Coordinates of C-alpha atoms and ligand atoms in Angstrom, one line a residue:
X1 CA -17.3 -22.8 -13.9
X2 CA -15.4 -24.0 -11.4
X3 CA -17.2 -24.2 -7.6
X4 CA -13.9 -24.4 -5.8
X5 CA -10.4 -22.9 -6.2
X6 CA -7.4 -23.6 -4.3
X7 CA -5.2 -20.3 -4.4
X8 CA -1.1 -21.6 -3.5
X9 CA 0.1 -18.4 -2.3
X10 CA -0.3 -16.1 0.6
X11 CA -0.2 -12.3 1.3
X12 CA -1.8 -9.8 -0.8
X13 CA -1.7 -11.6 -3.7
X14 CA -3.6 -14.6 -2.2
X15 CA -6.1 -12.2 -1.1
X16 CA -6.1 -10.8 -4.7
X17 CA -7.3 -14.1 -5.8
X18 CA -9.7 -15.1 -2.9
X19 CA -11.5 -11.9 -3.9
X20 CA -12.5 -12.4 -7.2
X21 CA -13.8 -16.0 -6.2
X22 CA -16.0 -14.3 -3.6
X23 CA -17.3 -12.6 -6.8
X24 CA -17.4 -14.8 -8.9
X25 CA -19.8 -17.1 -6.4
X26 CA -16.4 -19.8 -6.3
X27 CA -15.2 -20.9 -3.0
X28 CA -11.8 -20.5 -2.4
X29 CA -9.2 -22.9 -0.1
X30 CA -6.0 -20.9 1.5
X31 CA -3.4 -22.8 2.4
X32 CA -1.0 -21.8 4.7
X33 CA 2.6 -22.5 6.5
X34 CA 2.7 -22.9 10.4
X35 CA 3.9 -19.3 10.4
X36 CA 0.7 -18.3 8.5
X37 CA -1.6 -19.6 10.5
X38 CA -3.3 -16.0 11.5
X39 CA -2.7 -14.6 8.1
X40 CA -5.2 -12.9 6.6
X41 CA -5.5 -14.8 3.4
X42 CA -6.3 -17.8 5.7
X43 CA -8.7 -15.7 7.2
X44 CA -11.1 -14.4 4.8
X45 CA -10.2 -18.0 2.3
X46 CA -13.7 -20.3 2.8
X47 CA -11.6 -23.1 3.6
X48 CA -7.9 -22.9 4.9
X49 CA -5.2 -26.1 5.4
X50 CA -2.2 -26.1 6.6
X51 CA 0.7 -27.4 4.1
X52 CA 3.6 -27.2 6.4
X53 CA 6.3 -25.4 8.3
X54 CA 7.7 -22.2 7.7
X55 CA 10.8 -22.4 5.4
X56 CA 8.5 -21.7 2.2
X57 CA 10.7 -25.1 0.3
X58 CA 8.6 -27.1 2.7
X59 CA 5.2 -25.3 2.5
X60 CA 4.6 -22.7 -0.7
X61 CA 6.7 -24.6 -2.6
X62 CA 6.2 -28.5 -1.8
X63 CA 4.4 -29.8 -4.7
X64 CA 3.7 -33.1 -3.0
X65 CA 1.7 -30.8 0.2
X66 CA -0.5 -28.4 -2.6
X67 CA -1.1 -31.2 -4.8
X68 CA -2.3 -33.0 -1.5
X69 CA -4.3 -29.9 -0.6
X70 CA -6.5 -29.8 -3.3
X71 CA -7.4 -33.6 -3.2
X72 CA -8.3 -33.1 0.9
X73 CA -10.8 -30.2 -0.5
X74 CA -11.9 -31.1 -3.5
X75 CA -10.7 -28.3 -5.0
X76 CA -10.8 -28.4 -9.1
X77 CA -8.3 -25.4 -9.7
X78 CA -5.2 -24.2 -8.5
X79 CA -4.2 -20.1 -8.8
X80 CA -0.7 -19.8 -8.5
X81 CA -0.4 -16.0 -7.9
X82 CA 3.0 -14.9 -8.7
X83 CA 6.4 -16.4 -7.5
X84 CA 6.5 -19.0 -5.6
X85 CA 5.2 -22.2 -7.7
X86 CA 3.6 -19.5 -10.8
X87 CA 6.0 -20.4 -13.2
X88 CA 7.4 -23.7 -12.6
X89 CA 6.2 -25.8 -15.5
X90 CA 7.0 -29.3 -13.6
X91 CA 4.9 -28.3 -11.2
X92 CA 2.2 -27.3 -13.9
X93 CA 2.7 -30.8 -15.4
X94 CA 2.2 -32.5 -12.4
X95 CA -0.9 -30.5 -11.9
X96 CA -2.0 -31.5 -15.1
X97 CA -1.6 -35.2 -14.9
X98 CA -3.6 -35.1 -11.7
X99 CA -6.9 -33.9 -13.8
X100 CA -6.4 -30.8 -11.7
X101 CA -7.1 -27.4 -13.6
X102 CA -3.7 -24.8 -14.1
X103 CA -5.4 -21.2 -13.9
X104 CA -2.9 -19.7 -16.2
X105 CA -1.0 -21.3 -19.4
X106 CA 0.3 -24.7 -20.4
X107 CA 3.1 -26.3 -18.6
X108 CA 4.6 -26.0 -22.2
X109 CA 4.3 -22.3 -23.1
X110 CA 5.5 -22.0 -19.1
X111 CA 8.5 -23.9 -20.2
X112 CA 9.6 -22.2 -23.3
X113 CA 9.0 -18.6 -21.9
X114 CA 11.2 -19.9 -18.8
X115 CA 14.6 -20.3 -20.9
X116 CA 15.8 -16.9 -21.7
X117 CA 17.1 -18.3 -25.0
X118 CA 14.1 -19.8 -26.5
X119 CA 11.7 -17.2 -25.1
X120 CA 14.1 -15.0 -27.3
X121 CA 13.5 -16.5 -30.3
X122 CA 10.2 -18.0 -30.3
X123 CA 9.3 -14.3 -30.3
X124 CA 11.7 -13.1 -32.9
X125 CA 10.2 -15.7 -35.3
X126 CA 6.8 -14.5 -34.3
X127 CA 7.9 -10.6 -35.8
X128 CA 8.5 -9.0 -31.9
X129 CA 11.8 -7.3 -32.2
X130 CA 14.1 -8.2 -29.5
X131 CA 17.2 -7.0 -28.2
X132 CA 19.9 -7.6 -30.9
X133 CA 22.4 -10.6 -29.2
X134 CA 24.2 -13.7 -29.9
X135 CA 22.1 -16.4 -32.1
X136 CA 21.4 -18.6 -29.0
X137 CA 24.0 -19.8 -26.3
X138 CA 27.2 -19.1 -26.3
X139 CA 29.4 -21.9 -25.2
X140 CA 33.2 -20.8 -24.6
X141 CA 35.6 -17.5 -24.6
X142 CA 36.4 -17.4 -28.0
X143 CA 32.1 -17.4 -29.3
X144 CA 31.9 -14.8 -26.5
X145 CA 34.6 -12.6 -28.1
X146 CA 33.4 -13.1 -31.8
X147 CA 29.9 -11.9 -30.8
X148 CA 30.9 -9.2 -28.7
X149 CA 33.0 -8.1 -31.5
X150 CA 30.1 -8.1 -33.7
X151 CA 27.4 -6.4 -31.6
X152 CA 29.8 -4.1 -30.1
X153 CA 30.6 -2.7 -26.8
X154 CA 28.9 -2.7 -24.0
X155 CA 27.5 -6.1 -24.1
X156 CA 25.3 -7.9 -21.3
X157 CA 26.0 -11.5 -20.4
X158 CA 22.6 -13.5 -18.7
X159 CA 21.7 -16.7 -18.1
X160 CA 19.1 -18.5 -19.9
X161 CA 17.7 -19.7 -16.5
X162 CA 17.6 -16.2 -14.9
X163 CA 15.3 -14.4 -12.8
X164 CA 15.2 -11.8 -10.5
X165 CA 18.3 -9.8 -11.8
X166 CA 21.1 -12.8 -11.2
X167 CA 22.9 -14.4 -13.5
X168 CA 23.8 -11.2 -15.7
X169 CA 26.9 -8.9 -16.1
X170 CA 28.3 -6.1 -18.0
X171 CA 31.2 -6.0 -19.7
X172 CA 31.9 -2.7 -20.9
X173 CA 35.1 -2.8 -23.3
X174 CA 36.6 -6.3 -24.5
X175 CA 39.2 -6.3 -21.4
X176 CA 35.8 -6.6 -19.0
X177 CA 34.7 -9.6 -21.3
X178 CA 36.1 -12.8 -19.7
X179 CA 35.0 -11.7 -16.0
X180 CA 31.2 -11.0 -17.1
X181 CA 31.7 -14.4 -18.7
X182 CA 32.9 -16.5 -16.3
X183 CA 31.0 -14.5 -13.6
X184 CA 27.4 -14.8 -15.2
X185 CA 28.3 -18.2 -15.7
X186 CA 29.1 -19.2 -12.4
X187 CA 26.5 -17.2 -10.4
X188 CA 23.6 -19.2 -12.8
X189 CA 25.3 -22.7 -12.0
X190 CA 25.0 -21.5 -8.4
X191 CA 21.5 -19.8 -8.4
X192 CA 19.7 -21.8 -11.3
X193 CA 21.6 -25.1 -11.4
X194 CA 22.4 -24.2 -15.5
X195 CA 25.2 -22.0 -16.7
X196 CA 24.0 -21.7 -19.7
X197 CA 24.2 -18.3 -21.3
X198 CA 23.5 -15.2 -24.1
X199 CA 25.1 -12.5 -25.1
X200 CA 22.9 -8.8 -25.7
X201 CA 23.7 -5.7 -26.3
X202 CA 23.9 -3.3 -22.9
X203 CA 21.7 -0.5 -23.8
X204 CA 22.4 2.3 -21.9
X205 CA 19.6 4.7 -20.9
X206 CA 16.0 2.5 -21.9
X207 CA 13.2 2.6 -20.2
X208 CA 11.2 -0.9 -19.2
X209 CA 7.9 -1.1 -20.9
X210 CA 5.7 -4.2 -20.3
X211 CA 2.7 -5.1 -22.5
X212 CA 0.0 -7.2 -20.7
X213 CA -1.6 -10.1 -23.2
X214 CA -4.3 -12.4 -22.8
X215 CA -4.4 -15.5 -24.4
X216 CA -8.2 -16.5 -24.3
X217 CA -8.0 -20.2 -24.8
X218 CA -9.5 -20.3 -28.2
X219 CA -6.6 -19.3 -30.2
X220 CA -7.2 -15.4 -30.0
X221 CA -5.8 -12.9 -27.9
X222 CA -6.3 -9.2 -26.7
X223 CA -3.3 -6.6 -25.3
X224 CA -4.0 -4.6 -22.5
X225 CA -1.9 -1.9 -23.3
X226 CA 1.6 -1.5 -21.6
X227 CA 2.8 -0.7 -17.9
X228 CA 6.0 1.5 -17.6
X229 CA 8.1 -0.3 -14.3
X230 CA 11.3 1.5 -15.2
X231 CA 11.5 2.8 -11.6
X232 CA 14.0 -0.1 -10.2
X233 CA 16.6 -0.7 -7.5
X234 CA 18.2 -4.0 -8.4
X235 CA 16.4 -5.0 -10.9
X236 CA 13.3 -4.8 -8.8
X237 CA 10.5 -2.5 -9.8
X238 CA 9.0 -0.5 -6.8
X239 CA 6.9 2.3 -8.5
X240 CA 4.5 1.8 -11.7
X241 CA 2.4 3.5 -14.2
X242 CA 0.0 2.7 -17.0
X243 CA -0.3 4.0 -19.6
X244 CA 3.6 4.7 -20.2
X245 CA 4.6 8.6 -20.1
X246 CA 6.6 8.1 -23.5
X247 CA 3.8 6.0 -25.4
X248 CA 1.5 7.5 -27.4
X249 CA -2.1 5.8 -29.1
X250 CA -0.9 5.2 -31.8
X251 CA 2.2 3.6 -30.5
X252 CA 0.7 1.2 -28.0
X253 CA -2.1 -0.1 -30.7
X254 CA 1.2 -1.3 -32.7
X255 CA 3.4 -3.0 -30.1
X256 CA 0.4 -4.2 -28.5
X257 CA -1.2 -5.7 -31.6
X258 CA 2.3 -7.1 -32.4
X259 CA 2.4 -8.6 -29.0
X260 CA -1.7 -9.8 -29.3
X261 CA -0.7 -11.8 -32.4
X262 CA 2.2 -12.9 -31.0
X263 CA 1.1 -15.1 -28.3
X264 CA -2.5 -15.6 -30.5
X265 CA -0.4 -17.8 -33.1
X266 CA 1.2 -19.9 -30.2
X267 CA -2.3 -21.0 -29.2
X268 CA -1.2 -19.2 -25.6
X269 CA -3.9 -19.4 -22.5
X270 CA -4.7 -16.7 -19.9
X271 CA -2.1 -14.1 -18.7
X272 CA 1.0 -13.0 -20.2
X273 CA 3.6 -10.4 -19.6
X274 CA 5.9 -9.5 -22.9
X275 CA 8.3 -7.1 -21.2
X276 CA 10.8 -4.9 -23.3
X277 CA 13.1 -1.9 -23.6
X278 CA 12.6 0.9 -24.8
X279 CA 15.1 3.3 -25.8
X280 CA 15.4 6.0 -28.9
X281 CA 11.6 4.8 -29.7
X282 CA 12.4 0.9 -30.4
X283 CA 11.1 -1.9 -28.5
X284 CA 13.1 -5.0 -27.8
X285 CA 12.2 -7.9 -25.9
X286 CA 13.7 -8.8 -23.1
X287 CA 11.2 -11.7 -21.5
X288 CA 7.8 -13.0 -20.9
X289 CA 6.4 -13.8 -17.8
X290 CA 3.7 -16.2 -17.4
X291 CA 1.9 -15.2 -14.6
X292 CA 0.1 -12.4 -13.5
X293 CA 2.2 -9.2 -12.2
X294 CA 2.4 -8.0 -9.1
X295 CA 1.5 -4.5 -11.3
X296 CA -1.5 -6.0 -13.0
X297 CA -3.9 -3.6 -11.0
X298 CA -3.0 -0.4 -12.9
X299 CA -4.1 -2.2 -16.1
X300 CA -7.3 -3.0 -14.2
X301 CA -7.6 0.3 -13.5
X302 CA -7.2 2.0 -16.6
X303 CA -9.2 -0.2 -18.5
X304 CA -11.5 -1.3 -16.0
X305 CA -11.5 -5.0 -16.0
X306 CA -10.7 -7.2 -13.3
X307 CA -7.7 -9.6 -14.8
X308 CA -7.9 -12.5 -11.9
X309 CA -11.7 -13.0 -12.8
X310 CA -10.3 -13.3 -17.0
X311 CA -7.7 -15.7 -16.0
X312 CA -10.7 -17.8 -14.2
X313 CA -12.7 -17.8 -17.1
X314 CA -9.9 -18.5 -19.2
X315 CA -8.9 -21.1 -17.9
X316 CA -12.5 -22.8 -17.1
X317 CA -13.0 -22.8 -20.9
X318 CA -15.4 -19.6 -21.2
X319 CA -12.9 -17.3 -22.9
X320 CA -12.3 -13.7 -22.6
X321 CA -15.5 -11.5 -21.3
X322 CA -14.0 -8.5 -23.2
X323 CA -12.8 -7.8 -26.7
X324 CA -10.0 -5.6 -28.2
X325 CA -12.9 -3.4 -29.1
X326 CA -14.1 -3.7 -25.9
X327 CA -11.5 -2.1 -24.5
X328 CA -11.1 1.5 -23.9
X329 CA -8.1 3.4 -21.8
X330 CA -9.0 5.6 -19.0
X331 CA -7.2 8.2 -17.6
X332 CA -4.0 7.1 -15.5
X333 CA -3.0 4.9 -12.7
X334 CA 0.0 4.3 -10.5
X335 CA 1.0 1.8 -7.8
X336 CA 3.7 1.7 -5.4
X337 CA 4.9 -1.2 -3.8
X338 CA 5.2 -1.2 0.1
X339 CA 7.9 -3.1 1.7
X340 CA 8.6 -3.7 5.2
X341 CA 12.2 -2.7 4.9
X342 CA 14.0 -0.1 6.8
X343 CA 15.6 2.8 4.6
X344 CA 18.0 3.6 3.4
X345 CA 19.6 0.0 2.8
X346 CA 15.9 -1.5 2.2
X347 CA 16.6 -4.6 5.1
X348 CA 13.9 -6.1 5.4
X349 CA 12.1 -5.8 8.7
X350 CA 9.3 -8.0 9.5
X351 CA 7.7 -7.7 12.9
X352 CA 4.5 -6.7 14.8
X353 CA 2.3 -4.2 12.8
X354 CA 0.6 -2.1 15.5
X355 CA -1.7 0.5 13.7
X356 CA -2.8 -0.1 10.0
X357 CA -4.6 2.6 9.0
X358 CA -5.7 2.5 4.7
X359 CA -6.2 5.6 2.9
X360 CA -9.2 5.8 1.0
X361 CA -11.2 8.1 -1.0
X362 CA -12.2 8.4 -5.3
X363 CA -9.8 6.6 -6.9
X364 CA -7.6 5.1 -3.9
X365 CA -7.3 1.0 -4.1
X366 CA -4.9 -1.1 -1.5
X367 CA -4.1 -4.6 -2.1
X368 CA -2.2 -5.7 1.1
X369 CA -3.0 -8.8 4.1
X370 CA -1.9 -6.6 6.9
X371 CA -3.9 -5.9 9.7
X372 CA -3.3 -4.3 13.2
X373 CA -1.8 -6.7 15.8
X374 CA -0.4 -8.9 12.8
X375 CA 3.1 -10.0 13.0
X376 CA 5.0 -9.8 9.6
X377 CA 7.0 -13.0 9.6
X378 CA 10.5 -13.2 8.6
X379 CA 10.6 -16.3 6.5
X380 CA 9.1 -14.5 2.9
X381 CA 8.9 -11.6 0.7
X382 CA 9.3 -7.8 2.1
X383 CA 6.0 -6.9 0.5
X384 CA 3.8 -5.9 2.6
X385 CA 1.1 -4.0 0.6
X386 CA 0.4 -1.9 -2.9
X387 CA -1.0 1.2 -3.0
X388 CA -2.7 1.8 -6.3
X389 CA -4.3 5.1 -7.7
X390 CA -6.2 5.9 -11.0
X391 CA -7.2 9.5 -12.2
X392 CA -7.7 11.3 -15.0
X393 CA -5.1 11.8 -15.9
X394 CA -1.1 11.8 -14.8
X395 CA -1.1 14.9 -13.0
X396 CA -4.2 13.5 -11.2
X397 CA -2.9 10.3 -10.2
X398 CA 0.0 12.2 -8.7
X399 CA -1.5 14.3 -6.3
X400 CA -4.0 11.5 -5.3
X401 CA -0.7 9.3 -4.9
X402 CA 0.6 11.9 -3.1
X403 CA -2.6 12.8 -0.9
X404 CA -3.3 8.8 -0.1
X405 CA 0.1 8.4 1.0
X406 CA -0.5 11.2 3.6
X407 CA -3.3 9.4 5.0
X408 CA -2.0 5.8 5.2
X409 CA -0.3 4.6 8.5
X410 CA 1.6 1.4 9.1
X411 CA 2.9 1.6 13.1
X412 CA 5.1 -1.0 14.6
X413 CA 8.1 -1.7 11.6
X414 CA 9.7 0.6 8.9
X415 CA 8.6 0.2 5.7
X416 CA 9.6 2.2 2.0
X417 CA 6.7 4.9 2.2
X418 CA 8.7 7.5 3.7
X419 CA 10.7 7.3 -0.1
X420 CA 7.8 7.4 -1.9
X421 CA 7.1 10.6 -0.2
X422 CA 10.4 12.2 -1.1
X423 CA 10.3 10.7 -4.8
X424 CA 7.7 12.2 -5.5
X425 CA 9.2 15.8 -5.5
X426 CA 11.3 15.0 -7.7
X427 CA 11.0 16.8 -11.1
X428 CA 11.6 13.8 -13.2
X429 CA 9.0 12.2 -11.3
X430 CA 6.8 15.0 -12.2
X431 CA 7.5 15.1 -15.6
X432 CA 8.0 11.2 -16.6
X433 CA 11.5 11.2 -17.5
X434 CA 13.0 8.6 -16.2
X435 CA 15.2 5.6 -17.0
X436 CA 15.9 2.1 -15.4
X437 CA 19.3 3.5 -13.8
X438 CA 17.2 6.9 -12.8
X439 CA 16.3 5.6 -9.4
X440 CA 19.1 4.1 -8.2
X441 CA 21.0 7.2 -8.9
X442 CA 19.1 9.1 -6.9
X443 CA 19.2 7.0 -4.4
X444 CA 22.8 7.2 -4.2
X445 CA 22.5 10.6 -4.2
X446 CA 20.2 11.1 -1.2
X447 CA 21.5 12.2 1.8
X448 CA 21.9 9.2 4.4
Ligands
ADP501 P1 15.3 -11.0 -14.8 O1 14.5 -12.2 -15.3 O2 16.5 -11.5 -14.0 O3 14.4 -10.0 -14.1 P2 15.3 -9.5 -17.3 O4 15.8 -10.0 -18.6 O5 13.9 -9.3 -17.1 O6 15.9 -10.4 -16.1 O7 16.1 -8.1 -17.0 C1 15.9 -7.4 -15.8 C2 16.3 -6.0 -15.9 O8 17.7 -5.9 -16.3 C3 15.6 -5.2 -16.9 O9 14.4 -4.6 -16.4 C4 16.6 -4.1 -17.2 O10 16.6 -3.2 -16.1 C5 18.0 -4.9 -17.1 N1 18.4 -5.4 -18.5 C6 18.1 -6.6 -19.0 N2 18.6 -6.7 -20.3 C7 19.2 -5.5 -20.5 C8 19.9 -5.0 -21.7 N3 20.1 -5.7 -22.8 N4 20.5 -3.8 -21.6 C9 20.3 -3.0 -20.4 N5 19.6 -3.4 -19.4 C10 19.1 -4.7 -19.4

């Protein structure tokens, strides 16, 4: 086992990380940006540097200043958390070539999974059913019209290269075609330096479904069941559950053991994410991640292991502590992500945190880095904290989300718990029945 990890990330998630080494018996290195220098992470880390100023280009995401950082401390193995540097696979390689141990996959599987277009059909060959689309990249107008023709109307246009929503349009009838096109196109050149793109069909009303996998290093692999993060506002989840409210046992053993062998005959290490769609009862792909989620903790919950501590062990060569068997679900769990933005346009709104006061109580986890007196800086992600609750069972794990989010206080900047409040009076919250365009619906239907 490893005696010292460097985690390159900061926030909650660094925190995350730092925790399970304090477990585990590892010491942990934080590093940090001038603007971090009184961040918790760096705080409760055994070790903290400082790897530059605040624009994160020249701090979380200089290779050259983490790469030094672990060298300074001696440490043996990075964590990349999520974002940031978690799924660049040059930055894995270089890690790699420095004898310095990746906690997650191979810069290889990193770089497949990263281009939209492979990712796609590496797992159609491996029997996961994707979304149907064009055969690979589609190069000029005239492919564009041919496939659209052929899957028919609507059709999506995304970019290989994408992430975080960009790079994809809809074109709803062939007239709509050439904009989507050209538009895609043009915003991936911008965002992602490669215009390549793909062609799917727009499904209308799915749900988003994510199974977590778990490559153990040895050429075997477990699921964890699925996550349902359908709740979205620009393509970014805010509220999730596990299990799914439309999955059933029998249902999840299939996708998931799909999904298991999947990433087993690839030879794939550590934590994975195979998201999909879900509409009339079919699955289709839509990407992987390699990294752990932000959601991971309502898998932890209802199955009651702690994934950061897997990905350790993974990755120092001792395999998976669990085995499919192993693994029994429990009841249901929820998170919701807080952001320090101010509603009802979600600007973000860093600033000084005067009261934090966490909700506790059976059941009741919070992952966050605030504290009182800390000052949110401007220069990074709006989340601020998750708030993460397992019971029973889904009427449960309501009214505890619901009675935690009573107690919690955050003084000093706005952040999204007011609309968690009011979403959760919503029937179709109640009942489960939602789909990804459910809450941005709502939302435009709120009064302002
Ligand atoms: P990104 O990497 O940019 O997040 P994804 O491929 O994961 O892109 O898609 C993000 C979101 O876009 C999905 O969660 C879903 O809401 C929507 N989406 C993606 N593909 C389709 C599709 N074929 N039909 C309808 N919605 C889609």
């Amino acid at each position: 086992m490893f005696a010292k990890i460097l985690v390159a990330n900061r926030g909650e998630i660094a925190l995350r990380v730092i925790r399970a080494c304090r477990e585990m018996g590892i010491r942990s290195v934080a590093v940090h940006s001038t603007a971090d220098a009184d961040a918790m992470h760096v705080r409760m880390a055994d070790e903290a540097i400082c790897i530059g100023p605040p624009p994160a280009a020249d701090s979380y995401l200089s290779v050259p200043n983490i790469i030094s950082a672990c060298e300074i401390t001696g440490a043996e193995a990075i964590h990349p958390g999520y974002g940031f540097l978690s799924e660049n696979a040059n930055f894995v390689q270089v890690v790699e070539d420095h004898g310095i141990t990746f906690i997650g996959p191979s810069s290889a599987h990193i770089r497949v999974m990263g281009d939209k277009i492979q990712a796609k059909e590496t797992m159609k060959a491996l029997g996961v059913p994707v979304v149907p689309g064009s055969e690979g990249g589609v190069p000029d107008m005239e492919a564009a019209r041919r496939v659209a023709a052929a899957i028919g109307y609507p059709v999506l246009v995304k970019a290989t290269a994408g992430g975080g929503g960009r790079g994809m349009k809809v074109a709803r009838s062939p007239d709509d075609l050439e904009i989507a096109f050209r538009t895609a196109r043009a915003e991936a050149r911008a965002a992602f330096g490669n215009d390549e793109v793909y062609i799917e069909k727009y499904l209308g009303r799915p749900r988003h479904i994510e199974i977590q996998v778990f490559g153990d290093g040895r050429g075997g692999a477990v699921h964890l069941g699925e996550r349902d993060c359908s709740l979205q506002r620009r393509h970014q989840k805010i509220f999730e559950e596990a299990p799914g409210p439309v999955v059933d046992t029998p249902t999840r053993a299939r996708i998931g053991q799909v999904c298991a062998e999947a990433v087993a005959r690839i030879a794939y290490a550590g934590a994975g994410t195979i998201e999909f769609l879900h509409e009339d009862g079919a699955f289709s792909f839509i990407e992987m991640n390699t990294r752990l989620q932000v959601e991971h903790p309502v898998t932890e919950a209802v199955f009651g292991v702690d994934l950061v501590r897997e990905q350790i062990r993974v990755a120092a060569g001792l395999g998976l502590s669990f085995t499919q068997d192993d693994l029994q679900l429990h009841g249901h769990a929820i998170e919701v992500r807080i952001n320090a933005e101010r509603l009802p346009d979600f600007v973000p709104c860093p600033g000084r945190v005067k009261v934090f006061h966490a909700p506790g109580g059976l059941g009741v986890r919070i992952d966050s880095a605030l504290y009182g007196g800390y000052a949110i800086p401007p220069y990074y992600d709006s989340l601020v904290g998750k708030l993460i609750v397992h019971g029973r069972d889904r009427t449960e794990a309501l009214a505890r989300l619901n009675r935690a989010l009573g107690e919690i206080i955050i003084d000093g900047v706005d952040t999204t718990l007011p609309l968690f409040r009011d979403l959760l009076a919503q029937p179709e919250i109640q009942a489960g029945a939602y789909d990804i365009h459910w809450l941005e619906q709502w939302l435009a239907r709120r009064p302002r």
